[in-house]
Coordinates of C-alpha atoms in Angstrom, one line a residue:
X20 CA 63.1 71.2 64.9
X21 CA 61.3 69.4 62.4
X22 CA 61.3 68.9 58.8
X23 CA 58.9 67.8 56.2
X24 CA 61.5 65.8 54.4
X25 CA 60.5 64.2 51.1
X26 CA 61.8 60.7 52.0
X27 CA 62.9 58.2 49.5
X28 CA 61.5 54.9 50.7
X29 CA 64.1 52.9 48.8
X30 CA 67.1 54.8 50.1
X31 CA 65.7 55.0 53.7
X32 CA 65.2 51.2 53.7
X33 CA 68.7 50.7 52.6
X34 CA 70.1 53.1 55.2
X35 CA 68.1 51.7 58.1
X36 CA 68.3 48.1 57.1
X37 CA 71.3 45.9 56.6
X38 CA 74.1 48.5 56.8
X39 CA 74.6 48.9 53.0
X40 CA 75.2 52.4 51.7
X41 CA 72.0 54.5 51.4
X42 CA 73.3 55.9 48.1
X43 CA 72.8 55.3 44.5
X44 CA 75.5 57.1 42.5
X45 CA 75.5 58.2 38.9
X46 CA 78.6 56.2 37.9
X47 CA 80.6 57.5 35.0
X48 CA 82.8 54.5 34.9
X49 CA 82.7 51.5 37.3
X50 CA 85.6 50.8 39.5
X51 CA 86.0 47.4 37.8
X52 CA 86.3 48.9 34.3
X53 CA 88.0 52.2 34.8
X54 CA 91.7 52.3 34.0
X55 CA 94.3 53.1 36.6
X56 CA 96.2 56.0 35.1
X57 CA 98.9 56.5 37.7
X58 CA 99.7 56.5 41.4
X59 CA 100.1 59.8 43.1
X60 CA 102.6 60.6 45.9
X61 CA 101.1 61.8 49.1
X62 CA 100.7 65.6 49.1
X63 CA 102.5 67.9 51.4
X64 CA 100.1 70.7 50.6
X65 CA 97.4 71.7 53.2
X66 CA 93.7 71.2 53.0
X67 CA 91.1 68.5 53.2
X68 CA 88.7 67.6 50.3
X69 CA 89.6 69.2 46.9
X70 CA 91.9 72.2 47.4
X71 CA 93.1 74.3 44.5
X72 CA 96.8 75.1 44.7
X73 CA 98.7 77.9 43.1
X74 CA 102.2 78.4 41.7
X75 CA 103.5 81.8 40.6
X76 CA 100.0 83.4 41.2
X77 CA 98.3 81.0 38.9
X78 CA 96.2 77.9 39.6
X79 CA 98.5 74.9 39.1
X80 CA 96.4 72.0 40.1
X81 CA 94.2 70.5 42.9
X82 CA 95.2 68.6 46.0
X83 CA 92.8 65.7 46.9
X84 CA 92.8 64.5 50.5
X85 CA 90.2 62.3 52.1
X86 CA 89.9 60.4 55.4
X87 CA 89.3 56.7 54.8
X88 CA 90.9 54.9 57.8
X89 CA 89.4 51.5 57.0
X90 CA 90.1 51.4 53.2
X91 CA 92.8 49.3 51.5
X92 CA 93.1 51.7 48.6
X93 CA 91.6 55.0 47.5
X94 CA 91.4 56.5 44.0
X95 CA 90.1 59.8 42.6
X96 CA 88.7 60.1 39.1
X97 CA 87.2 63.0 37.2
X98 CA 87.2 65.2 34.2
X99 CA 90.9 65.9 34.8
X100 CA 91.7 62.2 34.1
X101 CA 89.0 61.4 31.6
X102 CA 87.5 59.5 34.5
X103 CA 90.5 57.2 34.7
X104 CA 91.6 56.2 38.3
X105 CA 94.4 58.2 40.0
X106 CA 95.6 56.2 43.1
X107 CA 96.1 58.3 46.2
X108 CA 98.7 57.5 48.8
X109 CA 98.6 57.1 52.5
X110 CA 99.9 59.9 54.7
X111 CA 102.2 59.3 57.6
X112 CA 102.9 61.6 60.5
X113 CA 106.0 60.6 62.6
X114 CA 105.8 57.2 61.0
X115 CA 102.2 56.6 61.8
X116 CA 99.4 56.6 59.2
X117 CA 96.8 59.3 60.0
X118 CA 94.0 57.7 58.1
X119 CA 94.2 60.2 55.2
X120 CA 94.9 59.5 51.5
X121 CA 96.1 62.3 49.3
X122 CA 97.7 63.4 46.0
X123 CA 98.3 66.4 43.8
X124 CA 96.6 66.4 40.4
X125 CA 98.2 69.1 38.2
X126 CA 95.3 68.8 35.7
X127 CA 92.6 69.4 38.3
X128 CA 90.9 72.7 37.7
X129 CA 87.8 74.6 39.2
X130 CA 84.7 73.3 37.6
X131 CA 86.0 69.7 37.0
X132 CA 83.7 67.0 38.3
X133 CA 85.2 64.1 40.3
X134 CA 84.5 61.2 42.6
X135 CA 86.4 58.9 44.9
X136 CA 86.6 55.1 44.7
X137 CA 87.5 53.2 47.9
X138 CA 88.5 49.5 48.2
X139 CA 87.7 47.8 51.5
X140 CA 89.7 45.2 53.3
X141 CA 87.9 42.4 51.4
X142 CA 88.6 43.8 48.0
X143 CA 85.3 45.4 47.3
X144 CA 85.2 48.7 45.5
X145 CA 82.6 51.5 45.9
X146 CA 82.2 54.9 44.3
X147 CA 81.5 58.0 46.5
X148 CA 81.1 61.7 46.1
X149 CA 83.5 63.7 48.4
X150 CA 82.2 64.0 52.0
X151 CA 83.9 67.4 52.0
X152 CA 82.5 68.4 48.6
X153 CA 82.3 72.2 48.3
X154 CA 80.0 72.0 45.3
X155 CA 77.7 69.2 44.1
X156 CA 76.0 68.8 40.7
X157 CA 73.2 67.3 42.8
X158 CA 72.9 65.1 45.9
X159 CA 73.6 61.8 44.1
X160 CA 75.9 63.2 41.4
X161 CA 79.6 64.1 41.2
X162 CA 81.5 66.6 43.3
X163 CA 82.9 69.7 41.6
X164 CA 86.2 71.4 42.3
X165 CA 85.6 74.8 43.7
X166 CA 88.1 77.6 44.2
X167 CA 87.1 79.3 47.4
X168 CA 89.1 82.5 46.6
X169 CA 87.5 83.1 43.2
X170 CA 84.5 85.2 44.4
X171 CA 85.3 88.9 44.7
X172 CA 83.6 90.5 47.7
X173 CA 82.2 93.9 47.3
X174 CA 81.0 94.6 50.8
X175 CA 84.3 95.3 52.6
X176 CA 83.0 97.8 55.2
X177 CA 80.3 95.7 56.9
X178 CA 80.3 95.2 60.7
X179 CA 78.1 92.6 62.3
X180 CA 75.5 94.2 64.6
X181 CA 76.1 93.9 68.3
X182 CA 74.1 91.2 69.9
X183 CA 71.9 93.6 71.8
X184 CA 71.0 95.4 68.5
X185 CA 70.1 92.3 66.4
X186 CA 66.7 91.8 64.9
X187 CA 66.6 88.4 63.2
X188 CA 64.4 87.4 60.2
X189 CA 64.2 83.6 59.7
X190 CA 64.2 82.8 56.0
X191 CA 63.8 79.6 53.9
X192 CA 65.5 80.2 50.5
X193 CA 63.2 77.9 48.6
X194 CA 60.0 79.7 49.6
X195 CA 61.0 83.2 50.6
X196 CA 60.5 84.8 47.2
X197 CA 59.2 82.4 44.6
X198 CA 56.1 81.5 42.6
X199 CA 54.1 78.3 43.1
X200 CA 54.9 75.6 40.6
X201 CA 58.3 74.8 39.1
X202 CA 61.5 74.7 41.1
X203 CA 62.2 76.3 44.4
X204 CA 63.3 79.8 45.0
X205 CA 67.0 80.4 45.0
X206 CA 69.8 82.8 46.1
X207 CA 69.2 85.1 43.2
X208 CA 65.4 85.4 43.9
X209 CA 66.1 86.0 47.6
X210 CA 68.6 88.7 46.8
X211 CA 65.8 90.5 44.9
X212 CA 63.9 91.0 48.2
X213 CA 66.8 92.2 50.4
X214 CA 65.9 95.9 49.9
X215 CA 62.5 95.1 51.4
X216 CA 64.1 93.5 54.5
X217 CA 66.5 96.4 54.9
X218 CA 63.5 98.9 54.7
X219 CA 61.6 96.8 57.2
X220 CA 64.5 97.3 59.6
X221 CA 65.9 93.8 59.7
X222 CA 69.7 93.7 60.4
X223 CA 70.2 89.9 60.6
X224 CA 68.8 87.1 58.4
X225 CA 68.8 83.5 59.7
X226 CA 68.8 81.1 56.7
X227 CA 67.3 77.6 57.2
X228 CA 69.8 74.9 56.2
X229 CA 71.0 75.6 52.6
X230 CA 73.3 72.6 52.2
X231 CA 73.0 69.9 49.5
X232 CA 70.0 67.6 50.4
X233 CA 68.1 64.9 48.5
X234 CA 65.7 66.3 46.0
X235 CA 65.0 70.0 45.4
X236 CA 62.3 70.7 48.0
X237 CA 63.0 70.4 51.7
X238 CA 63.2 72.4 54.9
X239 CA 66.9 71.6 54.7
X240 CA 67.3 69.5 57.9
X241 CA 68.1 66.5 55.8
X242 CA 71.4 67.9 54.7
X243 CA 73.8 65.3 53.2
X244 CA 76.8 67.5 52.3
X245 CA 77.6 70.0 55.1
X246 CA 80.2 71.8 53.0
X247 CA 78.2 72.2 49.7
X248 CA 75.4 74.7 49.0
X249 CA 72.1 73.1 47.8
X250 CA 72.4 72.9 44.0
X251 CA 68.7 73.8 43.5
X252 CA 69.5 77.2 45.1
X253 CA 72.5 77.9 43.0
X254 CA 76.3 77.7 43.1
X255 CA 78.7 78.5 45.9
X256 CA 79.3 81.9 44.3
X257 CA 75.6 82.5 44.3
X258 CA 75.5 81.8 48.1
X259 CA 78.4 84.1 48.7
X260 CA 76.8 86.8 46.6
X261 CA 73.7 86.5 48.8
X262 CA 75.8 87.2 51.9
X263 CA 77.7 89.9 50.0
X264 CA 74.4 91.6 49.0
X265 CA 73.0 91.3 52.5
X266 CA 76.2 92.9 53.9
X267 CA 76.0 95.7 51.4
X268 CA 72.6 96.6 52.8
X269 CA 73.7 96.4 56.4
X270 CA 72.3 93.0 57.1
X271 CA 74.2 90.1 58.7
X272 CA 73.6 86.4 57.9
X273 CA 73.3 83.5 60.2
X274 CA 73.3 80.0 58.8
X275 CA 71.4 77.1 60.4
X276 CA 73.6 74.0 60.7
X277 CA 72.6 70.4 61.2
X278 CA 75.0 68.0 63.0
X279 CA 72.6 66.0 65.1
X280 CA 72.2 63.6 62.1
X281 CA 72.9 63.7 58.4
X282 CA 70.6 62.9 55.6
X283 CA 69.5 60.2 56.0
X284 CA 69.7 59.6 52.2
X285 CA 72.3 60.4 49.5
X286 CA 75.1 60.4 52.1
X287 CA 78.6 60.5 50.6
X288 CA 80.3 59.5 53.9
X289 CA 78.1 56.4 54.5
X290 CA 80.4 53.4 54.7
X291 CA 83.0 55.5 53.0
X292 CA 86.0 53.2 53.6
X293 CA 83.9 50.2 52.6
X294 CA 83.6 48.8 56.1
X295 CA 80.2 49.7 57.5
X296 CA 81.2 48.5 61.0
X297 CA 77.7 47.1 61.3
X298 CA 76.0 50.3 60.4
X299 CA 77.3 53.5 58.7
X300 CA 81.1 53.2 59.0
X301 CA 83.7 55.5 60.5
X302 CA 81.8 58.8 60.3
X303 CA 78.9 57.5 62.4
X304 CA 78.2 56.0 65.8
X305 CA 77.5 52.3 65.3
X306 CA 75.9 51.5 68.6
X307 CA 72.8 52.8 70.4
X308 CA 74.1 56.4 70.0
X309 CA 73.5 56.2 66.2
X310 CA 69.7 56.4 66.6
X311 CA 67.9 59.7 66.1
X312 CA 64.3 60.6 65.4
X313 CA 65.3 61.2 61.8
X314 CA 67.4 58.1 61.0
X315 CA 70.4 56.2 62.4
X316 CA 72.9 58.7 61.1
X317 CA 74.3 60.6 64.2
X318 CA 78.0 61.5 63.6
X319 CA 80.5 60.0 65.9
X320 CA 81.5 63.0 68.1
X321 CA 84.0 60.8 69.9
X322 CA 86.3 60.6 66.8
X323 CA 88.7 63.6 66.5
X324 CA 88.4 63.3 62.7
X325 CA 84.6 63.6 62.8
X326 CA 84.9 66.6 65.2
X327 CA 87.3 68.2 62.7
X328 CA 84.8 67.5 59.9
X329 CA 82.1 69.3 61.8
X330 CA 84.4 72.1 62.9
X331 CA 85.7 72.7 59.3
X332 CA 82.2 72.8 57.9
X333 CA 81.3 75.6 60.3
X334 CA 84.5 77.5 59.9
X335 CA 83.9 77.3 56.1
X336 CA 80.7 79.3 56.7
X337 CA 82.2 81.9 59.1
X338 CA 85.4 82.3 57.0
X339 CA 84.9 81.5 53.3
X340 CA 81.2 82.5 53.3
X341 CA 81.7 85.4 55.8
X342 CA 78.7 84.3 57.9
X343 CA 77.9 86.4 60.9
X344 CA 76.7 83.5 63.0
X345 CA 75.6 79.9 63.3
X346 CA 72.3 78.5 64.6
X347 CA 72.9 74.9 65.7
X348 CA 69.8 72.7 65.1
X349 CA 68.5 70.5 67.9
X350 CA 71.5 70.4 70.1
X351 CA 69.5 68.3 72.5
X352 CA 69.8 65.5 70.0
X353 CA 73.5 65.9 69.8
X354 CA 74.1 65.7 73.6
X355 CA 71.4 62.9 74.1
X356 CA 70.3 60.0 71.9
X357 CA 66.6 60.6 72.3
X358 CA 66.1 63.9 74.1
X359 CA 66.4 62.2 77.5
X360 CA 69.3 63.4 79.6
X361 CA 69.6 59.8 81.0
X362 CA 70.8 58.8 77.6
X363 CA 73.5 61.4 77.3
X364 CA 76.3 61.6 74.7
X365 CA 79.1 63.5 76.5
X366 CA 81.2 63.6 73.4
X367 CA 78.8 66.3 72.0
X368 CA 79.8 68.8 74.6
X369 CA 83.4 68.7 73.3
X370 CA 82.0 69.7 69.9
X371 CA 80.1 72.6 71.4
X372 CA 82.9 73.9 73.5
X373 CA 85.8 73.5 71.0
X374 CA 84.0 75.3 68.1
X375 CA 82.4 78.0 70.2
X376 CA 85.6 78.7 72.1
X377 CA 87.4 79.0 68.7
X378 CA 84.8 81.4 67.4
X379 CA 85.0 83.5 70.6
X380 CA 88.8 83.6 70.4
X381 CA 89.0 84.6 66.7
X382 CA 85.7 86.2 65.8
X383 CA 83.9 87.1 69.0
X384 CA 81.4 89.5 67.3
X385 CA 79.9 86.5 65.5
X386 CA 77.0 84.8 67.2
X387 CA 76.6 81.1 67.9
X388 CA 73.0 80.1 68.8
X389 CA 71.7 76.7 70.1
X390 CA 68.3 75.3 69.6
X391 CA 68.2 73.0 72.7
X392 CA 65.0 73.4 74.8
X393 CA 66.3 71.5 77.8
X394 CA 69.8 72.1 79.1
X395 CA 69.1 75.7 80.4
X396 CA 72.0 77.8 81.5
X397 CA 74.5 75.0 80.8
X398 CA 74.2 75.6 77.1
X399 CA 75.0 79.3 77.3
X400 CA 77.4 79.2 80.3
X401 CA 81.1 79.7 79.4
X402 CA 83.5 76.8 79.4
X403 CA 87.0 76.8 80.8
X404 CA 88.3 74.2 78.4
X405 CA 87.0 71.8 75.7
X406 CA 86.4 69.3 78.5
X407 CA 84.6 71.3 81.2
X408 CA 82.1 74.0 81.8
X409 CA 79.1 75.0 79.7
X410 CA 78.5 74.9 76.0
X411 CA 79.8 78.4 75.4
X412 CA 77.0 79.3 73.1
X413 CA 76.2 83.0 72.9
X414 CA 72.4 82.5 72.9
X415 CA 69.7 79.8 72.7
X416 CA 66.1 79.7 71.5
X417 CA 63.7 80.3 74.4
X418 CA 60.8 78.0 74.5
X419 CA 60.1 79.6 77.9
X420 CA 59.1 82.7 76.0
X421 CA 57.3 81.6 72.9
X422 CA 54.9 79.0 74.4
X423 CA 53.2 81.2 77.1
X424 CA 53.1 84.3 74.9
X425 CA 51.5 82.4 72.0
X426 CA 49.1 80.7 74.5
X427 CA 48.1 84.1 75.9
X428 CA 46.9 85.3 72.5
X429 CA 45.6 82.1 70.9
X430 CA 43.3 81.4 73.9
X431 CA 39.7 82.2 72.9
X432 CA 38.5 83.5 76.2
X433 CA 40.0 86.6 77.9
X434 CA 39.4 85.1 81.3
X435 CA 41.8 82.3 80.5
X436 CA 44.8 84.5 79.6
X437 CA 47.4 84.2 82.2
X438 CA 49.3 87.5 82.9
X439 CA 51.6 85.8 85.4
X440 CA 52.8 83.4 82.7
X441 CA 53.3 86.4 80.4
X442 CA 55.3 88.1 83.1
X443 CA 57.5 85.0 83.5
X444 CA 58.1 84.9 79.8
X445 CA 59.2 88.5 79.8
X446 CA 61.6 88.1 82.7
X447 CA 63.0 84.6 82.0
X448 CA 66.6 84.5 80.9
X449 CA 69.8 82.4 80.6
X450 CA 73.2 82.7 82.1
X451 CA 72.7 86.2 83.4
X452 CA 72.9 87.8 79.9
X453 CA 69.8 89.3 78.3
X454 CA 71.2 88.5 74.9
X455 CA 71.6 84.8 75.7
X456 CA 68.0 84.1 74.6
X457 CA 66.3 84.3 71.2
X458 CA 62.6 85.3 71.6
X459 CA 59.9 85.0 69.0
X460 CA 56.2 84.1 68.4
X461 CA 56.8 82.5 65.0
X462 CA 59.6 80.2 63.8
X463 CA 59.7 77.3 61.3
X464 CA 58.9 74.9 64.1
X465 CA 56.1 76.9 65.6
X466 CA 54.2 77.4 62.4
X467 CA 54.2 73.7 61.3
X468 CA 54.4 70.3 62.8
X469 CA 50.8 70.4 64.0
X470 CA 50.9 74.2 64.6
X471 CA 50.2 77.1 62.3
X472 CA 50.8 80.8 62.0
X473 CA 49.7 82.8 65.0
X474 CA 46.8 84.6 63.2
X475 CA 45.7 81.2 61.9
X476 CA 45.7 79.6 65.3
X477 CA 43.8 82.6 66.8
X478 CA 41.0 82.1 64.3
X479 CA 41.4 79.2 61.9
X480 CA 40.4 80.2 58.4
X481 CA 40.1 83.8 59.4
X482 CA 43.7 84.9 59.8
X483 CA 42.8 88.4 58.4
X484 CA 40.1 89.0 61.0
X485 CA 40.3 91.9 63.5
X486 CA 40.9 89.5 66.4
X487 CA 43.7 87.7 64.5
X488 CA 45.4 90.9 63.5
X489 CA 45.1 92.5 67.0
X490 CA 46.2 89.6 69.0
X491 CA 49.0 88.3 66.7
X492 CA 50.6 91.8 66.7
X493 CA 50.2 92.1 70.4
X494 CA 52.3 89.0 70.8
X495 CA 54.9 90.3 68.4
X496 CA 55.0 93.5 70.4
X497 CA 55.9 91.6 73.5
X498 CA 58.7 90.0 71.7
X499 CA 60.1 93.3 70.4
X500 CA 60.0 94.9 73.8
X501 CA 61.2 92.1 76.1
X502 CA 64.9 91.4 77.0
X503 CA 66.5 89.1 74.4
X504 CA 67.2 89.0 70.7
X505 CA 63.9 89.2 68.8
X506 CA 63.3 86.9 65.8
X507 CA 60.5 86.7 63.3
X508 CA 59.6 84.2 60.6
X509 CA 59.3 85.1 56.9
X510 CA 55.9 86.6 56.0
X511 CA 54.9 87.2 59.6
X512 CA 54.8 90.9 58.9
X513 CA 52.2 90.5 56.2
X514 CA 49.9 88.2 58.2
X515 CA 50.9 85.1 56.4
X516 CA 48.3 82.4 57.2
X517 CA 48.1 78.5 57.2
X518 CA 51.2 76.6 58.1
X519 CA 54.7 76.6 56.7
X520 CA 55.5 74.1 53.9
X521 CA 58.6 73.8 51.7
X522 CA 56.4 73.9 48.6
X523 CA 54.3 76.9 49.5
X524 CA 56.0 80.2 48.9
X525 CA 55.3 83.4 50.9
X526 CA 52.3 85.1 49.4
X527 CA 53.6 88.6 48.8
X528 CA 50.2 89.7 47.4
X529 CA 49.3 90.0 51.0
X530 CA 51.2 93.2 51.1
X531 CA 48.3 94.7 49.2
X532 CA 45.9 93.8 51.9
X533 CA 48.1 94.0 55.0
X534 CA 50.6 96.7 54.1
X535 CA 49.6 98.5 57.3
X536 CA 50.5 95.4 59.4
X537 CA 53.9 95.4 57.7
X538 CA 54.3 99.1 58.7
X539 CA 53.5 98.2 62.3
X540 CA 56.3 95.6 62.3
X541 CA 58.6 98.2 60.8
X542 CA 57.8 100.7 63.5
X543 CA 58.3 98.1 66.3
X544 CA 61.6 97.1 64.8
X545 CA 62.8 100.7 64.7
X546 CA 61.9 101.2 68.3
X547 CA 63.6 98.0 69.3
X548 CA 66.8 99.2 67.5
X549 CA 66.6 102.7 69.0
X550 CA 66.2 104.1 65.5
X551 CA 65.3 107.6 66.8
X552 CA 67.5 107.6 69.8
X553 CA 64.6 107.7 72.3
X554 CA 64.1 104.0 73.1
X555 CA 67.6 102.9 74.1
X556 CA 66.3 100.9 77.0
X557 CA 64.8 98.3 74.6
X558 CA 68.4 97.2 73.8
X559 CA 69.3 97.0 77.5
X560 CA 69.2 94.1 79.9
X561 CA 67.1 95.6 82.6
X562 CA 63.4 94.9 83.1
X563 CA 60.8 95.4 85.8
X564 CA 57.4 94.0 85.3
X565 CA 55.7 96.2 87.9
X566 CA 52.1 95.9 87.0
X567 CA 50.2 92.6 86.6
X568 CA 46.5 92.8 86.4
X569 CA 45.3 89.3 85.9
X570 CA 41.7 90.3 86.3
X571 CA 41.7 93.1 83.7
X572 CA 44.4 91.3 81.7
X573 CA 46.8 94.3 81.6
X574 CA 50.6 94.1 82.1
X575 CA 53.1 96.9 82.3
X576 CA 56.9 96.9 82.4
X577 CA 59.9 99.2 82.5
X578 CA 62.9 98.6 80.3
X579 CA 66.2 100.4 80.5
X580 CA 69.9 100.2 79.8
X581 CA 71.4 102.9 81.9
X582 CA 68.3 104.9 82.7
X583 CA 67.2 108.5 82.0
X584 CA 65.5 110.3 79.2
X585 CA 65.8 108.5 75.9
X586 CA 66.7 105.4 77.7
X587 CA 63.8 104.5 80.1
X588 CA 60.9 102.9 78.3
X589 CA 57.5 101.9 79.6
X590 CA 55.4 99.3 77.9
X591 CA 51.7 98.7 78.7
X592 CA 49.9 95.8 77.1
X593 CA 46.2 95.0 77.2
X594 CA 45.4 91.3 76.6
X595 CA 41.6 91.9 76.9
X596 CA 38.9 93.0 74.5
X597 CA 38.1 95.8 76.9
X598 CA 38.7 99.5 76.0
X599 CA 40.1 101.5 78.9
X600 CA 39.6 105.3 78.8
X601 CA 41.6 106.1 82.0
X602 CA 43.8 103.2 83.0
X603 CA 46.0 104.2 85.9
X604 CA 49.5 102.8 85.8
X605 CA 52.9 103.6 87.4
X606 CA 55.8 105.4 85.8
X607 CA 59.4 105.3 86.9
X608 CA 59.8 109.1 86.8
X609 CA 57.5 112.2 86.7
X610 CA 57.2 114.6 83.8
X611 CA 56.1 114.2 80.2
X612 CA 56.2 110.8 78.6
X613 CA 55.8 110.6 74.9
X614 CA 53.6 108.0 73.2
X615 CA 56.1 106.5 70.8
X616 CA 53.8 103.6 69.6
X617 CA 50.2 102.5 69.7
X618 CA 49.3 99.3 68.0
X619 CA 45.6 100.4 67.9
X620 CA 46.4 103.1 65.4
X621 CA 44.0 102.8 62.4
X622 CA 46.9 103.6 60.1
X623 CA 47.9 100.0 60.7
X624 CA 44.5 98.6 59.8
X625 CA 41.3 100.5 59.0
X626 CA 39.3 98.4 61.4
X627 CA 41.5 99.3 64.4
X628 CA 39.9 101.5 67.0
X629 CA 42.5 104.4 66.9
X630 CA 42.4 104.8 70.6
X631 CA 43.8 108.2 71.6
X632 CA 46.8 107.0 73.6
X633 CA 48.6 110.3 73.7
X634 CA 51.6 111.9 75.4
X635 CA 51.0 112.0 79.1
X636 CA 52.3 113.8 82.2
X637 CA 53.2 111.2 84.9
X638 CA 52.4 113.6 87.8
X639 CA 50.1 111.2 89.7
X640 CA 51.0 109.7 93.1
X641 CA 53.1 106.6 93.6
X642 CA 51.8 103.4 92.0
X643 CA 53.0 99.9 91.4
X644 CA 56.1 100.5 93.5
X645 CA 57.1 103.4 91.2
X646 CA 57.2 107.1 92.3
X647 CA 54.7 108.4 89.8
X648 CA 51.6 107.4 87.8
X649 CA 49.4 108.6 85.0
X650 CA 46.1 107.7 83.4
X651 CA 46.2 106.5 79.8
X652 CA 43.8 105.3 77.2
X653 CA 44.3 101.7 76.2
X654 CA 42.7 100.0 73.2
X655 CA 41.6 96.3 73.2
X656 CA 44.4 93.8 72.5
X657 CA 46.8 96.7 72.2
X658 CA 50.4 97.6 73.2
X659 CA 51.7 101.1 73.8
X660 CA 55.2 102.3 74.3
X661 CA 56.2 105.5 76.2
X662 CA 59.6 107.2 76.6
X663 CA 60.9 110.6 77.6

């Protein structure tokens, strides 16, 4: 994880300094001068935040409910009251105040802007946007009432792909399909490129955090409003339309979520009740656990109300926005204060378990992914309750795969490439499930933060060179043919160079130069998805890396689900610059094996060698612990795939 956040020095100083709110609001009327219009009775209607309610099939008003357990009074004001103050009332359950304030506003309608005003125990008033805002005019502006049921969904027949059939494309909305200069890309511009992703073979998109953040340009990991789509990208309906349009094309959507810290600027929940408790107030830890690498804004997982806040934001995505999965950013910095297990935060495990167990119980086909890099099987092991067992994640990003595979192709000298490390990357797994790991060679983290795109790292400044094309696609081929769920980063398929930046859109003109490389990615994706019903084993969980030639830098492995023709798949990869005319390698069965893919085909790039890797009869003697063998031609830095 890491983001190139455009920090506001003033706001950051306020946040990390004396405990005052790191928030400058656009006040429409100050708490001191606004008129108190009326006091509202506590609502008996459900919902937190601003919830539209109906009478006789028509919108009849809006219920406002907010958690402010340290406040003396709470008001709401907005377009519905000409920005006069409406006083909310405390809610009591069995005679005990639950910390909530609520009231029904008959004049409240979708599209109305509003804010809260809280009075602390010392009589001081402060204005805040809604921590549960579903729609923001911007990160420092007013919240907007949104009717979650107003969007009409067109894609009613979509089914989320099975975990073992997923191929994920990581996307940053602001740079995916945009032109340099002006504002960032948005949901509408991204929709315009969905046909391209469908034709590439992608069936899952992972969207980098698209929730309201300070400014218009960001990776998204400085989210301040976990319930509200980023205003620079469009409205909530625009975000739903993106999911709808993706589903219409057979593509699921995973949203990246950030709950290891918030902001750190423009936070509506900062000191919300007016009592900062020495730091950020009731939403945040206020001791050593508050500190993260990105600001002292770690939410307090020990409070049930904060856990409910996190849970509700995620369920809003899986339910109201029909997301097909969640990718949890940097869970290591939820379960520890600084990445060191000695400084653990046990409360975070209750967040993991409770939310994942709920998803598994209600929508088990939706995937929950952790980016952890540290806890191993415990992240993806099942839990028996909210208080014990593993984290119950379906999958986690595998640093154990990406780092050795990238190193094997970035290394300048063939002699230094470690085939045993590549073997370990292919066979590594979590929790006994091959779908419990996400494998990739490029992601937002791996192509920035001191790193660059794989072709760029192979030959800086010469990402379009023969060596960069050959070795970067070799690494991608390992990802598409190893056990796990493959992921690629936007633009990887057109040999995007340099490093990722939130102000540098994907250069789609590269399709003119590297359209053949894009075709290679399409072909690998189709084989991974068993497009032609003859590579089923690439979806399976079984692997046998049976040939490791660390001298010649060749590796071969067998993939299968149940075994047999159309299922058994053999992959042979050459990590050297040597051309082999008759390379002898084992096969799991005799007979004719068809060459389904050869990355050295010059249709992918005119400067490729077009090595004649052809269909072959595996009638040779036993080899590599397998009953049969065959001689094959193998191009330099190439990967070939056989099946029967």
